[in-house]
Amino acid sequence: MVGIPPNTMSKLKNLEEAYLDSNNFRGKIVSPSTKIKSNSQPKVEKHICSLKKLKVFAADCARTKAHPVEIECACCTVCCNDYADPRCVNVGGSAGNKKKKSSSSSTSKTAVKRTT
């Protein structure tokens, strides 16, 4: 798969898990409250981050020194990078519109083993 993740994924109302890693998607997956300007009028676009039942959302959003982020993801729960070890880490994103837990220290990242 290549290109930008389609906003039409927001129509998959019963989607609970989405694994959009290990592909060639590029771009941004913004949070549901992000306003996007269109013809000088801000609007909120519906997309995968607005799905209420989505609990696990993985994408190629992990940054390494040698390989930049492929997707900027505002609500991913798991970020991956095909060239990193470990390849995927839990990042505690807000899939399903869950609020992120705030902490005075940096977010804890846990390695995730994927068998793909």
Short mmCIF file of C-alpha atoms in Angstrom, two decimals:
data_model
loop_
_atom_site.label_atom_id
_atom_site.label_comp_id
_atom_site.label_asym_id
_atom_site.label_seq_id
_atom_site.Cartn_x
_atom_site.Cartn_y
_atom_site.Cartn_z
CA MET A 1 0.00 0.00 0.00
CA VAL A 2 1.25 3.46 -0.86
CA GLY A 3 0.05 7.04 -0.53
CA ILE A 4 -1.95 8.64 2.28
CA PRO A 5 -4.13 6.48 4.57
CA PRO A 6 -7.68 7.06 3.26
CA ASN A 7 -10.16 9.05 5.37
CA THR A 8 -12.82 6.56 4.24
CA MET A 9 -11.49 4.23 6.94
CA SER A 10 -13.60 6.35 9.31
CA LYS A 11 -16.65 4.53 7.93
CA LEU A 12 -15.49 1.23 9.47
CA LYS A 13 -17.50 1.85 12.66
CA ASN A 14 -16.81 -1.60 14.19
CA LEU A 15 -13.05 -1.57 13.54
CA GLU A 16 -11.23 -2.51 16.76
CA GLU A 17 -7.66 -3.07 15.50
CA ALA A 18 -5.78 -1.51 12.58
CA TYR A 19 -2.25 -2.44 11.56
CA LEU A 20 -1.02 0.06 8.98
CA ASP A 21 2.68 -0.67 9.48
CA SER A 22 5.07 -2.30 6.97
CA ASN A 23 3.80 -0.35 3.95
CA ASN A 24 4.62 2.85 2.10
CA PHE A 25 1.97 5.19 3.52
CA ARG A 26 3.24 8.75 3.95
CA GLY A 27 1.64 11.78 5.56
CA LYS A 28 -0.30 12.65 8.70
CA ILE A 29 -3.07 11.00 10.68
CA VAL A 30 -4.41 13.86 12.78
CA SER A 31 -6.50 13.79 15.92
CA PRO A 32 -10.32 14.08 15.58
CA SER A 33 -10.33 17.64 16.89
CA THR A 34 -7.80 18.97 14.35
CA LYS A 35 -9.30 21.63 12.13
CA ILE A 36 -8.26 21.50 8.48
CA LYS A 37 -8.61 24.61 6.34
CA SER A 38 -10.53 24.19 3.14
CA ASN A 39 -11.44 27.21 1.02
CA SER A 40 -10.47 29.47 3.94
CA GLN A 41 -13.02 27.76 6.21
CA PRO A 42 -11.74 25.47 9.00
CA LYS A 43 -13.44 22.10 9.19
CA VAL A 44 -12.96 18.90 11.11
CA GLU A 45 -12.49 15.87 8.91
CA LYS A 46 -13.57 12.46 10.14
CA HIS A 47 -10.88 9.82 9.94
CA ILE A 48 -9.64 6.67 11.64
CA CYS A 49 -8.77 8.51 14.88
CA SER A 50 -12.47 9.25 15.41
CA LEU A 51 -13.50 5.56 15.60
CA LYS A 52 -14.89 4.85 19.08
CA LYS A 53 -14.21 1.08 19.07
CA LEU A 54 -10.61 1.32 17.84
CA LYS A 55 -8.35 0.02 20.62
CA VAL A 56 -5.14 -0.90 18.76
CA PHE A 57 -3.75 1.26 15.98
CA ALA A 58 -0.25 0.56 14.63
CA ALA A 59 1.51 2.57 11.94
CA ASP A 60 5.06 3.40 10.81
CA CYS A 61 5.37 6.38 13.15
CA ALA A 62 8.53 5.41 15.09
CA ARG A 63 11.49 7.74 14.55
CA THR A 64 15.09 6.54 14.40
CA LYS A 65 18.27 8.52 13.73
CA ALA A 66 18.80 6.77 10.39
CA HIS A 67 15.17 6.54 9.22
CA PRO A 68 12.57 9.29 9.54
CA VAL A 69 8.94 8.83 10.45
CA GLU A 70 6.80 7.68 7.51
CA ILE A 71 3.47 8.62 9.12
CA GLU A 72 2.84 11.27 11.75
CA CYS A 73 0.09 9.75 13.85
CA ALA A 74 -1.84 11.61 16.55
CA CYS A 75 -3.74 8.58 17.87
CA CYS A 76 -1.56 5.51 17.24
CA THR A 77 -1.16 3.12 20.16
CA VAL A 78 1.83 1.35 18.56
CA CYS A 79 4.55 2.97 16.45
CA CYS A 80 6.78 0.90 14.20
CA ASN A 81 9.85 1.36 12.02
CA ASP A 82 10.95 -1.48 9.75
CA TYR A 83 14.62 -0.65 10.36
CA ALA A 84 14.55 -0.37 14.16
CA ASP A 85 15.14 -2.98 16.85
CA PRO A 86 12.69 -3.45 18.44
CA ARG A 87 10.60 -2.80 15.36
CA CYS A 88 7.47 -1.65 17.24
CA VAL A 89 6.85 0.08 20.56
CA ASN A 90 3.71 0.88 22.55
CA VAL A 91 3.29 4.64 22.69
CA GLY A 92 -0.04 4.96 24.50
CA GLY A 93 -1.83 6.89 21.75
CA SER A 94 -5.45 7.92 21.88
CA ALA A 95 -7.09 5.45 19.48
CA GLY A 96 -10.82 5.32 20.10
CA ASN A 97 -10.67 8.88 21.49
CA LYS A 98 -9.27 7.71 24.82
CA LYS A 99 -7.48 10.53 26.60
CA LYS A 100 -3.75 10.15 27.03
CA LYS A 101 -2.53 9.73 30.56
CA SER A 102 -0.46 12.73 31.52
CA SER A 103 2.77 12.26 33.36
CA SER A 104 5.50 14.55 34.60
CA SER A 105 8.13 12.24 33.13
CA SER A 106 8.50 11.11 29.53
CA THR A 107 6.11 8.50 28.16
CA SER A 108 7.18 4.93 28.84
CA LYS A 109 7.70 2.88 25.70
CA THR A 110 7.39 -0.89 25.69
CA ALA A 111 8.64 -3.11 22.89
CA VAL A 112 5.98 -4.96 20.95
CA LYS A 113 6.81 -8.19 19.17
CA ARG A 114 5.04 -8.50 15.81
CA THR A 115 5.17 -11.67 13.74
CA THR A 116 4.58 -10.32 10.24
#
